[in-house]
C-alpha cells in the first residue's frame, strides 16, 4: 500500500473517529434517553387510562350494588309485574351508555327483568361479567341475582384516540398481537386493578418515538457523507502535497539510475522538511555528478597520463638520444615548451664563440682513427661540459671546431652573456692546457692548441630549414665575423672583437692585437686578446705618469726587442743630460 | 267541578262500607286479625305471628286502597305516617315494602310466606284470606 493511500486512510480515520465516536455516544445516549422519556410518558398515560377504566369498573360495581339493594328489587317476587325493575335497568343502561345488558334472575336463574327483552323468562346462560345477589328487603333472603353482560368495548371506547399511541385490552394470559411482537414498538402494560385478569397494553411506534432522533441521525449521516467526501478530498490533497515531492524524488532517482544522467534535478518549490530533503537530494546528486566527473576526468587523466608516460618515456629515450645532438639549453627550451619547434626566428644580440684545434689535421694524421676519435670526443666532451657550466648554447660541432653562442634561449643581459662567454673561453683554455699533460701521458706527443674568437653582434636565431628537417642555429654576418676572428687568432689565445671587448673590458684584461680585414669587409677590424693567467707570467705592465706600457715577452720579436732597448737607452741618455 | 265530584265521592263512601280487606295468603294459618295488630304490623312494631315472620306490603304512592287503609286502619294521615318513618329510619326500621299495582300486591301475598296486605274486596279470591275488612 502506497504512502499516499496510507496517508489518506489515516487522515480519514483520524478525522472521522472522534466524529463517529461522538455520534455513536450521543446517538446511543440520546436514543436511550428518548426511549426512557417516551416510556415514562407512556406509562403515565397508561396509568391515567387504566385508572379511568378502573374508575369506570368501580362505578359500575357501585351502580350494580346500589341497584341490587333497592327496594324495587323485591319485585323479583312478583316477576316484575309492574316492570319497575326493567325500567330501572333500562334507565341505568342508558345512564351508563352501556354496551351489553343487565339481567335480573330469580332464584331459579330465570330472567325476571332485563334490558335484553328477548331473554325474559329464559334461563340465563350468558356471560357473567359481574353478578350480585339480590336480597329481599323484608326478610333478607336471596331473592335473585343481578348480573351484567359487560362488553370490553365499554372500556376500550374510553381509550384516548391518538394516531401515535395504540391501546390494547388483553387478558393477562393472552399473548401480544403479532404486529406488536415484531419489536417495532415501545410497549408498556398494566393490569386493571378491578379486573386483574385483564391488562391494558400501550404501544408506540418506534419510528414515531424516535422520529426526531431519526431526523437528526439523517442529518448527521448526510453530514458524515459530506464530511467523508470533504475529508477524503482534503486528505488526498494533503497526501499529494506530502507524497508528490517524494514521488518526484523517487522518479528522478530511478531516472538517474536508468539513464545515468546526473544532470537531472528535482524541482524545489517549498522550504519545509520535504523541500530540505529535495534540496539535499539535489546537492547529493550534484556531489555525485561532480564526483563522477572528477573520477571520469581522473580516469581519463590517468589514461592520458599512462599514455603520456609511455610517450614521455619514449620521448625521454628519444630526447636523451637527441640531446646528444643538441645543446642542453636548446634541448631544455624545446622540451620544456619554451620554444616551439616551428620554423621561426628572431633577431637578437648574441655573443658568438668559435674555437678550433690549431692544425688539427696535421696533428692527428699519424694517429689511429680509434685514438683520434677518443681524443676528439674527450676534447669535445670536456669543452661542452664547460660550455654548459657557463650557460652557453652549443650550436654545433664542425669537425674539431665548436660553435657556441650566449643570449638565446636564455639570456642574462648582453654584457653578462659576453662576460660569461669570455669566462668560458678562459676556462676552456685552461682546461685544454691541463689536458695537454694527460694526453702526453697517454702517448699523444703532439700537443693540441686551440684558438678562440668571440664576437658580439646581432644575429638571427631560430629554427631554420624545412618543416621536416630543422636546425636551431644562428645566422648572420656576426657569425661569420666571429668565425673570421677565430681564424685570425693565434694558438692558445682568445680574440675578441671590439664589440665584445667593450662589454668585458672591466672584467678582463685585454690587449689590442693586430687589425684584420675579414672577408667581405673593407675596413680593418680592431681585435683584442684576452690576457689569461698563462699570459700574465710573460706580461709586463707599467701604468705610470707619462708611461703606459704592456709587454708580452713571448710575442716580442728581436726587432721589437732592439727598438725597446734603443728607447731605454734614449731614456737613460736623456736623463743623464 | 272536580272538587265537587270528589266531595260527593267522599260523602258517598260510608254508604259502601267494607270495600277493602286486609288479606293474607290462604295457605296462612292466620284466620283473622285485630285492627290494632294490623296497625302494629304495618308500623313494623310487630314482625312475627307465632314463628311466622310477617311481611307487610303497601301499594305504591297514593293508591286509594292505601289512603283508605292509612286513614281507617292506621288512623294516621300521610304527614304523621311520614314523620313516623323518618323517626324509625334512624333506628333501623324501614317502611313496609311496596308494590306498584294491586295485582302485584295480590301476587306478592300469594307468593311470600307471612305476607299481609290490603286489596279491594272484589279482588280477593281463593288464594287469599280476608283477616280484616274496612
XYZ file of C-alpha atoms in Angstrom, chain A:
577
model
C 0.000 0.000 0.000
C 1.427 3.339 -1.010
C 2.166 6.148 1.425
C -0.455 8.241 -0.347
C -3.181 5.630 0.270
C -1.990 5.127 3.822
C -1.973 8.862 4.426
C -5.482 9.235 3.030
C -6.794 6.341 5.121
C -5.035 7.539 8.261
C -6.303 11.084 7.815
C -9.857 9.877 7.181
C -9.728 7.581 10.209
C -8.193 10.255 12.404
C -10.743 12.813 11.246
C -13.777 10.583 11.426
C -13.025 8.607 14.555
C -13.882 11.403 17.003
C -16.905 12.259 14.878
C -18.155 8.674 14.816
C -17.412 8.122 18.481
C -19.208 11.337 19.376
C -22.105 10.485 17.107
C -22.270 6.959 18.477
C -22.148 8.052 22.087
C -24.563 10.917 21.606
C -26.851 8.878 19.369
C -26.949 5.944 21.744
C -27.310 8.063 24.857
C -29.882 10.241 23.168
C -31.795 7.198 21.950
C -31.758 5.613 25.386
C -32.815 8.877 26.950
C -35.613 9.353 24.459
C -36.787 5.807 24.970
C -36.815 6.296 28.719
C -38.737 9.529 28.407
C -41.200 8.047 25.927
C -41.662 5.022 28.131
C -42.152 7.266 31.137
C -44.759 9.377 29.322
C -46.479 6.285 28.022
C -46.572 4.783 31.496
C -48.123 7.976 32.810
C -50.727 7.996 30.094
C -51.397 4.317 30.612
C -51.789 4.896 34.339
C -54.308 7.642 33.653
C -56.215 5.473 31.225
C -56.144 2.375 33.406
C -57.203 4.454 36.406
C -60.067 5.724 34.346
C -61.057 2.191 33.369
C -60.751 1.052 36.954
C -62.849 4.001 37.968
C -65.433 3.055 35.393
C -65.477 -0.501 36.618
C -65.705 0.650 40.214
C -68.530 2.912 39.237
C -70.257 0.019 37.504
C -69.813 -2.116 40.564
C -71.222 0.591 42.766
C -74.145 1.056 40.445
C -74.862 -2.634 40.480
C -74.640 -2.797 44.244
C -76.873 0.169 44.584
C -79.402 -1.179 42.155
C -79.393 -4.585 43.778
C -80.101 -3.037 47.159
C -83.093 -1.083 46.024
C -86.500 -1.932 47.443
C -87.805 -2.238 43.983
C -85.799 -5.425 43.597
C -88.421 -7.071 45.750
C -90.412 -7.103 42.532
C -88.484 -10.193 41.585
C -91.047 -11.930 43.755
C -93.869 -10.655 41.613
C -91.862 -11.409 38.382
C -91.527 -7.677 37.834
C -95.158 -7.491 37.171
C -95.069 -3.740 37.216
C -91.835 -3.642 35.150
C -90.300 -1.431 37.742
C -87.036 -3.406 37.633
C -86.977 -3.258 33.865
C -87.484 0.486 33.983
C -84.680 0.793 36.437
C -82.319 -1.378 34.410
C -83.152 0.469 31.246
C -82.625 3.764 32.969
C -79.270 2.592 34.247
C -78.251 1.187 30.894
C -78.972 4.445 29.215
C -77.335 6.280 32.019
C -74.137 4.263 31.620
C -74.456 4.126 27.872
C -73.789 0.504 28.403
C -72.831 -1.785 25.607
C -74.348 -5.005 26.905
C -77.310 -5.798 29.075
C -78.417 -6.037 32.662
C -80.175 -9.137 33.806
C -82.147 -9.838 36.964
C -82.624 -13.508 37.625
C -84.795 -15.129 40.171
C -83.506 -17.860 42.361
C -84.173 -20.376 39.601
C -81.880 -18.410 37.227
C -84.791 -17.382 35.110
C -84.639 -13.919 33.691
C -87.195 -11.800 35.533
C -86.156 -8.465 34.149
C -83.544 -7.412 31.566
C -82.648 -4.754 29.140
C -82.493 -7.637 26.676
C -86.192 -8.186 26.303
C -85.796 -11.333 24.282
C -84.228 -13.101 27.198
C -87.172 -12.561 29.541
C -88.431 -15.788 31.034
C -85.388 -17.682 29.764
C -82.945 -19.499 31.973
C -79.849 -17.287 31.761
C -76.762 -18.942 30.376
C -74.769 -15.951 29.092
C -71.549 -14.410 30.351
C -71.467 -13.016 33.819
C -69.127 -10.080 33.905
C -70.418 -9.285 37.353
C -73.194 -10.869 39.297
C -74.533 -9.671 42.577
C -77.080 -11.393 44.775
C -80.293 -9.585 45.449
C -81.722 -9.845 48.900
C -85.315 -9.042 49.683
C -85.620 -6.054 51.849
C -88.163 -7.646 54.135
C -86.631 -10.934 55.119
C -83.036 -10.616 53.826
C -83.261 -13.801 51.881
C -81.717 -14.001 48.415
C -84.468 -13.219 46.017
C -82.378 -13.389 42.887
C -79.269 -12.181 41.053
C -78.373 -9.015 39.300
C -75.803 -9.513 36.579
C -74.388 -7.628 33.699
C -73.152 -8.776 30.364
C -70.388 -6.140 30.103
C -68.652 -5.819 26.774
C -64.916 -4.970 26.590
C -65.935 -2.240 24.295
C -67.339 -0.324 27.280
C -63.708 0.055 28.351
C -61.877 0.221 25.028
C -64.057 3.081 23.950
C -62.565 5.005 26.794
C -59.092 4.668 25.325
C -57.737 8.044 24.182
C -57.913 8.321 20.438
C -54.441 9.183 19.153
C -52.615 8.458 15.977
C -49.402 7.612 17.674
C -50.466 5.598 20.683
C -52.156 2.284 20.394
C -54.079 0.841 23.317
C -54.977 -2.807 23.518
C -57.049 -4.664 26.078
C -55.791 -8.160 26.565
C -56.377 -10.888 29.050
C -53.456 -11.414 31.357
C -52.699 -14.752 29.757
C -53.063 -13.661 26.152
C -50.023 -13.154 24.032
C -49.360 -9.862 22.313
C -50.762 -9.462 18.827
C -48.364 -10.446 16.075
C -47.739 -6.934 14.864
C -46.784 -5.787 18.351
C -44.370 -8.681 18.690
C -42.259 -7.513 15.779
C -40.306 -5.220 18.033
C -41.064 -2.009 16.182
C -42.960 -0.713 19.186
C -42.233 0.591 22.619
C -44.592 -1.272 24.923
C -45.900 -0.616 28.414
C -48.694 -2.522 30.103
C -50.618 -2.631 33.324
C -53.327 -4.901 34.662
C -56.693 -3.498 35.737
C -56.996 -3.340 39.473
C -60.675 -4.114 39.264
C -60.103 -6.899 36.781
C -56.576 -8.326 37.243
C -57.295 -10.874 34.574
C -57.247 -8.019 32.114
C -54.356 -5.860 31.182
C -54.005 -2.826 29.045
C -51.059 -2.630 26.646
C -49.942 0.687 25.288
C -47.748 0.636 22.211
C -45.996 3.397 20.375
C -44.332 3.013 17.031
C -40.594 3.420 17.435
C -40.429 5.252 14.120
C -42.620 7.933 15.591
C -40.982 7.828 19.015
C -37.558 8.273 17.519
C -38.603 10.429 14.601
C -36.703 13.442 15.930
C -33.659 11.309 16.579
C -34.005 9.649 13.194
C -34.182 13.057 11.545
C -31.120 14.103 13.495
C -29.403 10.857 12.520
C -30.228 11.503 8.872
C -28.771 14.982 9.163
C -25.728 13.514 10.881
C -25.432 10.866 8.207
C -25.613 13.438 5.434
C -23.059 15.494 7.339
C -20.983 12.331 7.669
C -21.141 11.651 3.941
C -20.255 15.244 3.148
C -17.592 15.109 5.849
C -16.110 11.903 4.438
C -16.086 13.376 0.956
C -14.543 16.619 2.181
C -12.011 14.882 4.404
C -11.148 12.424 1.643
C -10.609 15.322 -0.760
C -8.530 17.248 1.755
C -6.651 14.072 2.685
C -5.990 13.413 -0.999
C -4.668 16.938 -1.450
C -2.558 16.704 1.713
C -1.260 13.294 0.678
C -0.395 14.678 -2.733
C 1.246 17.658 -1.068
C 3.335 15.343 1.081
C 3.952 12.465 -1.291
C 4.353 14.138 -4.687
C 7.773 15.599 -3.871
C 8.803 12.162 -2.570
C 7.486 10.567 -5.764
C 9.363 13.186 -7.751
C 12.477 12.252 -5.781
C 11.862 8.574 -6.447
C 11.144 9.151 -10.140
C 14.230 11.295 -10.531
C 16.352 8.762 -8.649
C 15.077 5.946 -10.890
C 15.565 8.054 -13.974
C 19.114 8.856 -12.893
C 19.762 5.170 -12.232
C 18.346 4.231 -15.642
C 19.866 6.979 -17.752
C 22.984 7.675 -15.684
C 22.208 11.305 -16.363
C 23.301 13.057 -13.217
C 22.335 16.474 -14.521
C 18.703 15.817 -13.589
C 17.340 17.726 -10.598
C 14.188 17.736 -8.527
C 12.170 20.946 -8.582
C 12.278 22.551 -5.148
C 9.427 24.950 -4.531
C 8.947 24.713 -0.783
C 11.014 25.366 2.288
C 9.742 22.714 4.676
C 11.430 19.426 5.579
C 10.490 17.870 2.246
C 11.877 20.910 0.465
C 15.042 20.485 2.514
C 15.098 16.804 1.559
C 14.730 17.728 -2.119
C 17.482 20.315 -1.794
C 19.696 17.791 -0.010
C 18.911 15.248 -2.745
C 19.850 17.764 -5.413
C 23.037 18.566 -3.540
C 23.811 14.889 -3.241
C 23.216 14.384 -6.971
C 25.351 17.446 -7.678
C 28.043 15.987 -5.464
C 27.756 12.653 -7.219
C 27.821 14.347 -10.588
C 30.920 16.263 -9.651
C 32.490 13.187 -8.167
C 31.680 11.120 -11.233
C 33.011 13.868 -13.477
C 36.091 14.037 -11.330
C 36.522 10.272 -11.357
C 35.963 10.232 -15.107
C 38.360 13.063 -15.591
C 40.795 11.393 -13.263
C 40.422 8.164 -15.189
C 40.942 9.946 -18.436
C 43.827 11.813 -16.926
C 45.314 8.613 -15.646
C 44.859 7.033 -19.009
C 46.331 10.101 -20.617
C 49.000 10.123 -18.021
C 49.787 6.499 -18.664
C 49.802 7.137 -22.375
C 51.790 10.262 -21.876
C 54.099 8.435 -19.541
C 54.721 5.829 -22.184
C 55.063 8.571 -24.702
C 57.194 10.568 -22.325
C 59.369 7.600 -21.639
C 59.666 7.081 -25.308
C 60.279 10.772 -25.802
C 62.678 10.726 -22.907
C 64.569 7.967 -24.554
C 64.372 9.794 -27.818
C 65.256 13.076 -26.281
C 68.107 11.545 -24.412
C 69.350 10.346 -27.697
C 68.576 13.644 -29.322
C 70.148 15.575 -26.513
C 73.406 14.256 -27.620
C 72.929 16.157 -30.806
C 71.528 19.306 -29.253
C 72.734 21.942 -26.950
C 71.256 21.266 -23.485
C 69.769 24.773 -23.437
C 68.113 24.205 -26.747
C 67.077 20.805 -25.653
C 65.616 22.097 -22.405
C 63.945 25.021 -24.112
C 62.334 22.822 -26.641
C 61.317 20.093 -24.202
C 60.139 22.488 -21.548
C 57.946 24.102 -24.188
C 59.612 27.439 -24.051
C 60.311 27.218 -27.723
C 58.031 25.885 -30.361
C 59.528 23.546 -32.826
C 58.459 25.571 -35.741
C 60.153 27.441 -38.453
C 60.510 30.702 -36.687
C 63.278 33.059 -35.885
C 64.021 36.278 -34.106
C 66.773 38.820 -34.160
C 68.883 39.118 -31.054
C 72.134 40.452 -29.898
C 74.272 37.431 -29.099
C 77.831 36.702 -28.180
C 79.209 34.131 -30.605
C 82.083 31.867 -29.835
C 84.167 29.885 -32.250
C 87.044 27.602 -31.441
C 89.060 25.006 -33.249
C 92.181 22.957 -32.815
C 95.154 24.526 -34.454
C 96.409 22.415 -37.276
C 94.187 19.521 -36.226
C 94.656 17.587 -39.411
C 98.376 17.877 -39.314
C 98.493 16.967 -35.687
C 96.341 13.919 -35.997
C 97.126 12.456 -39.368
C 99.519 9.960 -37.834
C 97.075 8.802 -35.199
C 94.956 5.736 -35.292
C 91.357 6.625 -36.056
C 90.134 4.997 -32.825
C 92.571 7.065 -30.793
C 91.699 10.141 -32.773
C 88.012 9.636 -32.164
C 88.585 9.051 -28.460
C 90.795 12.124 -28.260
C 88.344 14.276 -30.155
C 85.410 13.017 -28.150
C 87.148 13.671 -24.882
C 88.086 17.151 -26.043
C 84.547 17.936 -27.219
C 83.041 16.415 -24.127
C 85.223 18.466 -21.839
C 84.574 21.655 -23.800
C 80.867 21.035 -23.900
C 80.784 20.459 -20.149
C 82.465 23.798 -19.602
C 80.131 25.466 -22.081
C 77.099 24.127 -20.261
C 78.571 25.101 -16.946
C 78.631 28.693 -18.106
C 75.137 28.563 -19.611
C 76.237 28.569 -23.218
C 74.275 27.269 -26.132
C 76.341 24.800 -28.073
C 75.305 25.411 -31.634
C 77.217 22.763 -33.480
C 80.437 20.884 -33.849
C 82.154 21.252 -37.159
C 84.831 18.670 -37.134
C 87.206 19.892 -34.423
C 85.566 23.302 -34.361
C 82.913 24.294 -31.848
C 80.292 26.957 -32.364
C 78.738 28.357 -29.248
C 76.626 31.377 -28.500
C 75.220 33.186 -25.462
C 71.928 35.122 -25.289
C 69.412 32.567 -26.515
C 67.330 30.861 -25.439
C 68.355 32.189 -22.028
C 69.969 35.499 -21.518
C 71.302 37.337 -18.528
C 71.803 40.500 -20.454
C 74.129 41.236 -23.301
C 77.030 42.295 -21.065
C 76.733 39.379 -18.695
C 76.384 36.998 -21.614
C 79.584 38.396 -23.128
C 81.418 38.187 -19.809
C 80.234 34.616 -19.294
C 81.367 33.760 -22.791
C 84.852 35.105 -22.171
C 84.968 33.326 -18.804
C 84.021 30.130 -20.555
C 86.711 30.702 -23.170
C 89.281 31.249 -20.468
C 88.131 28.100 -18.672
C 88.385 26.153 -21.888
C 91.909 27.404 -22.498
C 92.857 26.433 -19.017
C 91.251 23.004 -19.344
C 92.986 22.338 -22.665
C 96.325 23.159 -21.055
C 95.504 20.719 -18.276
C 94.518 18.104 -20.788
C 97.842 18.518 -22.521
C 99.569 16.663 -19.684
C 97.031 13.847 -19.733
C 97.329 13.422 -23.440
C 101.081 13.415 -23.362
C 100.944 10.753 -20.642
C 98.621 8.782 -22.935
C 101.172 8.965 -25.688
C 99.871 11.893 -27.744
C 103.109 13.668 -28.133
C 101.961 16.497 -30.338
C 100.045 18.898 -28.132
C 96.721 20.340 -29.102
C 96.387 24.086 -29.194
C 93.137 25.807 -29.607
C 92.256 29.286 -30.732
C 89.157 31.109 -29.854
C 87.274 34.009 -31.458
C 84.456 35.859 -29.854
C 82.172 38.498 -31.246
C 79.076 40.179 -30.015
C 76.505 41.330 -32.543
C 73.025 40.954 -33.839
C 72.066 37.588 -35.276
C 69.007 35.887 -36.470
C 68.329 32.984 -34.134
C 65.749 30.260 -34.572
C 64.829 27.142 -36.423
C 65.953 27.062 -39.964
C 65.489 24.521 -42.685
C 62.216 22.765 -43.619
C 59.265 21.511 -41.616
C 60.712 18.031 -41.748
C 64.296 18.911 -41.033
C 65.030 21.891 -38.872
C 68.113 23.169 -37.218
C 68.260 25.523 -34.298
C 71.081 27.859 -35.086
C 72.107 31.421 -35.657
C 72.887 33.058 -38.887
C 74.107 36.465 -39.863
C 77.234 38.441 -40.530
C 78.167 38.416 -36.852
C 78.512 34.652 -37.060
C 80.820 34.930 -39.978
C 82.727 37.649 -38.245
C 83.162 35.573 -35.145
C 84.441 32.747 -37.337
C 86.856 35.116 -39.026
C 88.117 36.383 -35.684
C 88.706 32.829 -34.575
C 90.609 32.132 -37.787
C 92.721 35.179 -37.100
C 93.547 34.197 -33.557
C 96.797 32.816 -32.603
C 97.074 29.367 -30.924
C 96.290 29.340 -27.205
C 94.718 32.768 -27.470
C 91.308 34.290 -27.192
C 90.469 37.050 -29.608
C 87.667 39.420 -29.107
C 86.028 41.799 -31.466
C 85.840 45.363 -30.325
C 82.159 44.978 -29.641
C 82.872 42.213 -27.166
C 85.869 43.948 -25.743
C 83.810 46.982 -24.875
C 81.424 44.762 -22.955
C 84.019 42.795 -20.982
C 86.877 45.256 -20.621
C 86.014 45.852 -16.987
C 86.114 42.190 -16.268
C 89.091 41.067 -18.251
C 92.364 42.449 -19.106
C 92.736 42.635 -22.859
C 95.325 43.879 -25.113
C 94.772 45.094 -28.588
C 96.248 42.968 -31.258
C 96.674 43.439 -34.969
C 93.766 44.565 -37.014
C 92.316 42.201 -39.562
C 90.157 42.736 -42.571
C 87.605 39.975 -42.631
C 86.350 38.677 -45.917
C 83.545 40.761 -47.338
C 84.567 43.781 -45.265
C 86.631 46.620 -46.483
C 87.600 48.218 -43.190
C 90.099 46.598 -40.891
C 88.797 45.410 -37.645
C 90.465 46.032 -34.299
C 90.839 42.847 -32.313
C 91.712 42.304 -28.686
C 93.320 39.429 -26.986
C 92.271 38.347 -23.556
C 95.075 38.173 -21.125
C 94.922 34.871 -19.431
C 96.768 33.590 -16.356
C 99.238 31.964 -18.624
C 99.894 35.252 -20.304
C 100.407 37.067 -17.041
C 103.693 35.257 -16.485
C 105.070 36.823 -19.625
C 103.277 40.097 -19.378
C 104.936 43.285 -18.272
C 102.660 46.159 -17.424
C 103.533 49.634 -16.372
C 100.976 52.326 -15.903
C 102.542 55.477 -14.500
C 102.589 59.156 -15.178
C 103.859 59.606 -18.684
C 104.042 55.869 -19.277
C 101.550 53.232 -20.347
C 103.362 50.083 -21.203
C 102.404 46.496 -21.742
C 104.891 43.930 -22.953
C 104.269 40.334 -23.776
C 107.579 38.745 -23.729
C 106.834 35.766 -25.831
C 105.353 37.887 -28.527
C 108.198 40.369 -28.804
C 110.249 39.900 -31.937
C 114.016 40.563 -31.975
C 113.411 43.753 -33.886
C 110.897 44.961 -31.308
C 113.285 43.973 -28.502
C 116.019 46.095 -30.197
C 113.598 49.002 -30.553
C 112.732 48.763 -26.867
C 116.441 48.702 -25.934
C 117.027 51.760 -28.098
C 114.157 53.546 -26.382
C 115.536 52.731 -22.991
C 118.991 53.936 -23.990
C 117.476 57.166 -25.209
C 115.704 57.477 -21.897
C 118.918 56.864 -19.998
C 120.929 59.376 -22.029
C 118.175 61.883 -21.795
C 118.091 61.670 -18.006
C 121.898 61.987 -17.842
C 121.645 65.126 -19.833
